[in-house]
Amino acid sequence: MRIVMLGPPGAGKGTQAKMLAEKLNVPHISTGDIFREAIRKKTDLGLLAKSFMDRGELVPDDVTMGIVKERISEPDCQKGFIFDGFPRTTAQAENLDGMLRNLGISLDLIVDIQVRDEEIVSRLENRRSCPACGMVYHLINNPPVESGLCDSCGELLVGRVDDTRQVILNRLKVYEEKTEPLKAYYSGKVETAQFDGAQEIGKVLEQIMEYLGRYQGKSEVL
Ligand code: AMP
């Protein structure tokens, strides 16, 4: 199953993608996570990515396509994958189409998670994540049991540097200008399912799984 998670920053793409990947037993590919890992390791890619990410701008397409090409050629992607935060521009989507065509495969589904802008700003300002295992929390809606510490591994939770109000607003603007047009791009090309991301995390997952169950009925791919 090859899925693209689409939706604004803070819609819950990462959280849903992670859970879906586990259920479907396919890799979760988050270009944002790959960049953050490169920043942590202080590689050349990290250094370059950081200069864009800190401002809420997109990393240039050629750099992003390079890492995606490398990642999807790894053996674990043969059974499928879930893209989270990629593609983010029409150029990336076109490039991905070419890449998949060369591999003789195509996307199965676009999962479009929708949330209002005001809700997003509140979510991202209150987002904390675990630098060790990647678990994501919300200080009000989904706080850790012990304040400031990861429930699963006990690490100190951190806020993302790009989750400040000014950068969040820029990320939303960039999303509207560059990523939202992907809906039109995929319309009529790849099946798209919309979900209300304002609902509880478990509810959204349930609805996506339900949809996938119906999809399975229609197709042999899953
Ligand atoms: P995310 O974790 O998906 O919210 O991404 C965080 C940041 O990483 C974005 O604001 C961009 O600066 C960068 N980024 C992640 N994915 C992409 C992509 N597909 N294309 C360009 N930049 C990206």
CSV table of C-alpha atoms and ligand atoms in Angstrom, one decimal:
chain,number,residue,atom,x,y,z
A,1,MET,CA,0.0,0.0,0.0
A,2,ARG,CA,1.5,3.4,-1.0
A,3,ILE,CA,0.0,6.3,0.7
A,4,VAL,CA,0.6,10.1,0.8
A,5,MET,CA,-0.6,11.9,3.9
A,6,LEU,CA,-1.7,15.4,2.9
A,7,GLY,CA,-2.7,18.3,5.2
A,8,PRO,CA,-1.4,21.4,6.9
A,9,PRO,CA,1.4,21.4,9.5
A,10,GLY,CA,-0.1,20.2,12.8
A,11,ALA,CA,-3.0,18.3,11.2
A,12,GLY,CA,-1.8,15.1,12.8
A,13,LYS,CA,-0.2,13.6,9.7
A,14,GLY,CA,2.9,12.4,11.5
A,15,THR,CA,0.9,10.9,14.4
A,16,GLN,CA,-1.5,9.1,12.0
A,17,ALA,CA,1.2,8.0,9.6
A,18,LYS,CA,3.2,6.4,12.4
A,19,MET,CA,0.2,4.4,13.7
A,20,LEU,CA,-0.9,3.5,10.2
A,21,ALA,CA,2.6,2.4,9.2
A,22,GLU,CA,2.6,0.0,12.2
A,23,LYS,CA,-0.8,-1.4,11.4
A,24,LEU,CA,0.0,-1.9,7.7
A,25,ASN,CA,3.6,-3.0,8.4
A,26,VAL,CA,5.1,-0.5,5.9
A,27,PRO,CA,7.8,2.2,6.6
A,28,HIS,CA,6.7,5.7,7.6
A,29,ILE,CA,8.7,8.1,5.6
A,30,SER,CA,8.8,11.7,7.0
A,31,THR,CA,11.0,14.0,5.1
A,32,GLY,CA,10.8,16.4,8.1
A,33,ASP,CA,12.1,13.6,10.4
A,34,ILE,CA,14.9,12.8,8.0
A,35,PHE,CA,16.0,16.5,7.9
A,36,ARG,CA,15.7,16.8,11.8
A,37,GLU,CA,17.9,13.7,12.1
A,38,ALA,CA,20.5,15.2,9.7
A,39,ILE,CA,20.4,18.4,11.8
A,40,ARG,CA,21.0,16.4,15.0
A,41,LYS,CA,23.9,14.6,13.4
A,42,LYS,CA,25.3,17.9,12.0
A,43,THR,CA,25.7,16.6,8.5
A,44,ASP,CA,26.0,18.9,5.4
A,45,LEU,CA,22.3,18.0,4.6
A,46,GLY,CA,21.3,19.0,8.1
A,47,LEU,CA,23.2,22.3,7.9
A,48,LEU,CA,21.5,23.2,4.6
A,49,ALA,CA,18.0,22.0,5.7
A,50,LYS,CA,18.2,23.9,9.0
A,51,SER,CA,18.6,27.3,7.3
A,52,PHE,CA,15.2,26.7,5.6
A,53,MET,CA,13.4,24.9,8.4
A,54,ASP,CA,14.1,27.5,11.0
A,55,ARG,CA,12.2,30.1,8.9
A,56,GLY,CA,9.4,27.7,8.0
A,57,GLU,CA,10.5,27.7,4.3
A,58,LEU,CA,10.7,24.6,2.2
A,59,VAL,CA,14.0,22.8,1.6
A,60,PRO,CA,14.8,23.1,-2.1
A,61,ASP,CA,13.1,20.4,-4.3
A,62,ASP,CA,16.3,18.9,-5.6
A,63,VAL,CA,17.7,18.2,-2.1
A,64,THR,CA,14.4,16.7,-1.0
A,65,MET,CA,14.0,14.6,-4.1
A,66,GLY,CA,17.6,13.2,-3.6
A,67,ILE,CA,16.8,11.9,-0.1
A,68,VAL,CA,13.4,10.5,-1.2
A,69,LYS,CA,14.9,8.7,-4.1
A,70,GLU,CA,17.5,7.1,-1.9
A,71,ARG,CA,14.9,6.1,0.8
A,72,ILE,CA,12.4,4.5,-1.5
A,73,SER,CA,15.1,2.4,-3.1
A,74,GLU,CA,15.7,0.7,0.2
A,75,PRO,CA,14.3,-2.9,0.4
A,76,ASP,CA,11.7,-2.2,3.1
A,77,CYS,CA,9.9,0.1,0.7
A,78,GLN,CA,9.1,-2.8,-1.7
A,79,LYS,CA,6.0,-3.7,0.3
A,80,GLY,CA,4.8,0.0,0.3
A,81,PHE,CA,5.3,3.1,2.3
A,82,ILE,CA,3.5,6.1,3.9
A,83,PHE,CA,4.8,9.5,2.9
A,84,ASP,CA,4.3,12.2,5.6
A,85,GLY,CA,5.2,15.7,4.7
A,86,PHE,CA,6.1,14.7,1.1
A,87,PRO,CA,5.4,15.7,-1.6
A,88,ARG,CA,5.0,19.3,-0.7
A,89,THR,CA,5.1,21.0,-4.1
A,90,THR,CA,3.8,20.2,-7.5
A,91,ALA,CA,7.4,19.8,-8.8
A,92,GLN,CA,8.0,17.2,-6.1
A,93,ALA,CA,4.8,15.4,-7.0
A,94,GLU,CA,5.7,15.3,-10.7
A,95,ASN,CA,9.2,14.1,-9.9
A,96,LEU,CA,7.8,11.4,-7.6
A,97,ASP,CA,5.4,10.2,-10.4
A,98,GLY,CA,8.4,9.8,-12.7
A,99,MET,CA,10.4,7.9,-10.0
A,100,LEU,CA,7.5,5.6,-9.3
A,101,ARG,CA,6.8,5.0,-13.0
A,102,ASN,CA,10.4,3.9,-13.4
A,103,LEU,CA,9.9,1.4,-10.6
A,104,GLY,CA,6.7,0.2,-12.3
A,105,ILE,CA,4.5,1.2,-9.3
A,106,SER,CA,2.1,4.0,-8.4
A,107,LEU,CA,0.4,5.7,-5.4
A,108,ASP,CA,-2.7,4.0,-4.1
A,109,LEU,CA,-4.3,6.6,-1.9
A,110,ILE,CA,-4.0,10.2,-0.7
A,111,VAL,CA,-5.1,10.7,2.9
A,112,ASP,CA,-6.1,14.3,3.3
A,113,ILE,CA,-6.4,15.4,6.9
A,114,GLN,CA,-8.2,18.7,7.4
A,115,VAL,CA,-7.9,21.1,10.3
A,116,ARG,CA,-8.7,24.9,10.7
A,117,ASP,CA,-5.9,27.4,10.9
A,118,GLU,CA,-6.7,28.6,14.5
A,119,GLU,CA,-6.7,25.0,15.7
A,120,ILE,CA,-3.4,24.4,14.1
A,121,VAL,CA,-1.6,27.4,15.7
A,122,SER,CA,-2.8,26.3,19.2
A,123,ARG,CA,-1.8,22.7,18.5
A,124,LEU,CA,1.7,23.5,17.3
A,125,GLU,CA,2.4,26.0,20.1
A,126,ASN,CA,1.5,23.3,22.6
A,127,ARG,CA,3.3,20.5,20.8
A,128,ARG,CA,6.2,18.7,22.6
A,129,SER,CA,8.0,15.7,21.3
A,130,CYS,CA,10.5,13.2,22.5
A,131,PRO,CA,13.9,13.6,20.9
A,132,ALA,CA,14.7,9.9,21.6
A,133,CYS,CA,11.6,7.9,20.3
A,134,GLY,CA,9.6,10.6,18.4
A,135,MET,CA,6.4,10.3,20.5
A,136,VAL,CA,4.4,13.5,20.2
A,137,TYR,CA,2.4,15.2,22.9
A,138,HIS,CA,0.0,18.2,23.3
A,139,LEU,CA,0.4,20.0,26.6
A,140,ILE,CA,-3.4,20.4,27.0
A,141,ASN,CA,-5.1,17.6,24.9
A,142,ASN,CA,-2.5,14.8,25.2
A,143,PRO,CA,-0.1,15.6,28.0
A,144,PRO,CA,2.5,13.1,29.2
A,145,VAL,CA,1.7,11.4,32.5
A,146,GLU,CA,4.7,13.0,34.2
A,147,SER,CA,5.1,16.7,33.2
A,148,GLY,CA,7.9,17.2,30.7
A,149,LEU,CA,8.9,13.6,30.4
A,150,CYS,CA,8.2,11.0,27.6
A,151,ASP,CA,5.7,8.3,28.8
A,152,SER,CA,7.4,5.7,26.7
A,153,CYS,CA,11.1,6.3,27.3
A,154,GLY,CA,11.4,8.9,30.1
A,155,GLU,CA,13.4,11.4,27.9
A,156,LEU,CA,13.0,15.2,28.5
A,157,LEU,CA,10.4,16.4,26.0
A,158,VAL,CA,11.3,19.3,23.7
A,159,GLY,CA,9.4,21.8,21.5
A,160,ARG,CA,10.4,22.1,17.9
A,161,VAL,CA,12.3,25.2,16.9
A,162,ASP,CA,9.9,25.8,14.1
A,163,ASP,CA,6.8,25.7,16.4
A,164,THR,CA,6.9,29.4,17.3
A,165,ARG,CA,4.0,31.6,16.3
A,166,GLN,CA,5.9,33.5,13.6
A,167,VAL,CA,7.3,30.4,12.0
A,168,ILE,CA,4.0,28.6,12.3
A,169,LEU,CA,2.2,31.4,10.4
A,170,ASN,CA,4.8,31.3,7.7
A,171,ARG,CA,4.5,27.5,7.4
A,172,LEU,CA,0.8,27.8,7.0
A,173,LYS,CA,1.3,30.4,4.3
A,174,VAL,CA,3.8,28.1,2.5
A,175,TYR,CA,1.3,25.2,2.8
A,176,GLU,CA,-1.5,27.2,1.2
A,177,GLU,CA,0.7,28.5,-1.6
A,178,LYS,CA,2.8,25.4,-2.4
A,179,THR,CA,1.2,22.3,-1.0
A,180,GLU,CA,-2.5,22.8,-1.2
A,181,PRO,CA,-2.4,22.8,-5.0
A,182,LEU,CA,-1.4,19.2,-4.8
A,183,LYS,CA,-5.1,18.4,-4.1
A,184,ALA,CA,-5.9,19.6,-7.6
A,185,TYR,CA,-2.8,17.8,-9.0
A,186,TYR,CA,-3.9,14.4,-7.6
A,187,SER,CA,-7.6,14.9,-8.3
A,188,GLY,CA,-8.7,12.4,-10.9
A,189,LYS,CA,-5.2,10.8,-10.8
A,190,VAL,CA,-5.1,9.1,-7.3
A,191,GLU,CA,-8.0,8.2,-5.0
A,192,THR,CA,-8.2,10.8,-2.3
A,193,ALA,CA,-10.0,10.4,1.1
A,194,GLN,CA,-10.7,13.3,3.4
A,195,PHE,CA,-10.8,13.1,7.2
A,196,ASP,CA,-11.6,15.7,9.9
A,197,GLY,CA,-8.4,16.1,11.8
A,198,ALA,CA,-10.1,18.1,14.6
A,199,GLN,CA,-11.4,14.8,16.0
A,200,GLU,CA,-9.7,12.8,18.7
A,201,ILE,CA,-6.5,11.0,17.4
A,202,GLY,CA,-8.1,7.5,17.9
A,203,LYS,CA,-11.2,8.5,16.0
A,204,VAL,CA,-9.3,9.7,13.0
A,205,LEU,CA,-7.3,6.5,12.9
A,206,GLU,CA,-10.4,4.5,13.2
A,207,GLN,CA,-12.0,6.3,10.2
A,208,ILE,CA,-8.8,5.9,8.1
A,209,MET,CA,-8.7,2.2,8.9
A,210,GLU,CA,-12.4,1.8,8.1
A,211,TYR,CA,-11.7,3.5,4.8
A,212,LEU,CA,-8.8,1.2,4.1
A,213,GLY,CA,-11.0,-1.8,4.9
A,214,ARG,CA,-13.4,-0.7,2.2
A,215,TYR,CA,-10.5,0.1,-0.1
A,216,GLN,CA,-9.3,-3.5,0.5
A,217,GLY,CA,-12.6,-4.7,-0.7
A,218,LYS,CA,-12.2,-2.8,-3.9
A,219,SER,CA,-8.6,-3.7,-4.5
A,220,GLU,CA,-6.1,-6.5,-4.1
A,221,VAL,CA,-3.2,-4.1,-3.2
A,222,LEU,CA,-3.5,-3.9,0.6
B,1,AMP,P1,7.4,18.6,8.9
B,1,AMP,O1,8.1,17.8,10.0
B,1,AMP,O2,6.8,17.8,7.8
B,1,AMP,O3,6.5,19.6,9.5
B,1,AMP,O4,8.6,19.5,8.2
B,1,AMP,C1,9.3,20.4,8.9
B,1,AMP,C2,10.1,21.3,7.9
B,1,AMP,O5,11.0,20.4,7.1
B,1,AMP,C3,9.3,22.0,6.8
B,1,AMP,O6,8.8,23.2,7.3
B,1,AMP,C4,10.3,22.2,5.7
B,1,AMP,O7,11.2,23.2,6.1
B,1,AMP,C5,11.1,20.9,5.8
B,1,AMP,N1,10.5,19.9,4.9
B,1,AMP,C6,9.9,18.7,5.3
B,1,AMP,N2,9.5,18.0,4.3
B,1,AMP,C7,9.7,18.8,3.2
B,1,AMP,C8,9.5,18.6,1.8
B,1,AMP,N3,8.9,17.5,1.3
B,1,AMP,N4,10.0,19.6,0.9
B,1,AMP,C9,10.6,20.6,1.4
B,1,AMP,N5,10.8,20.9,2.7
B,1,AMP,C10,10.4,19.9,3.6
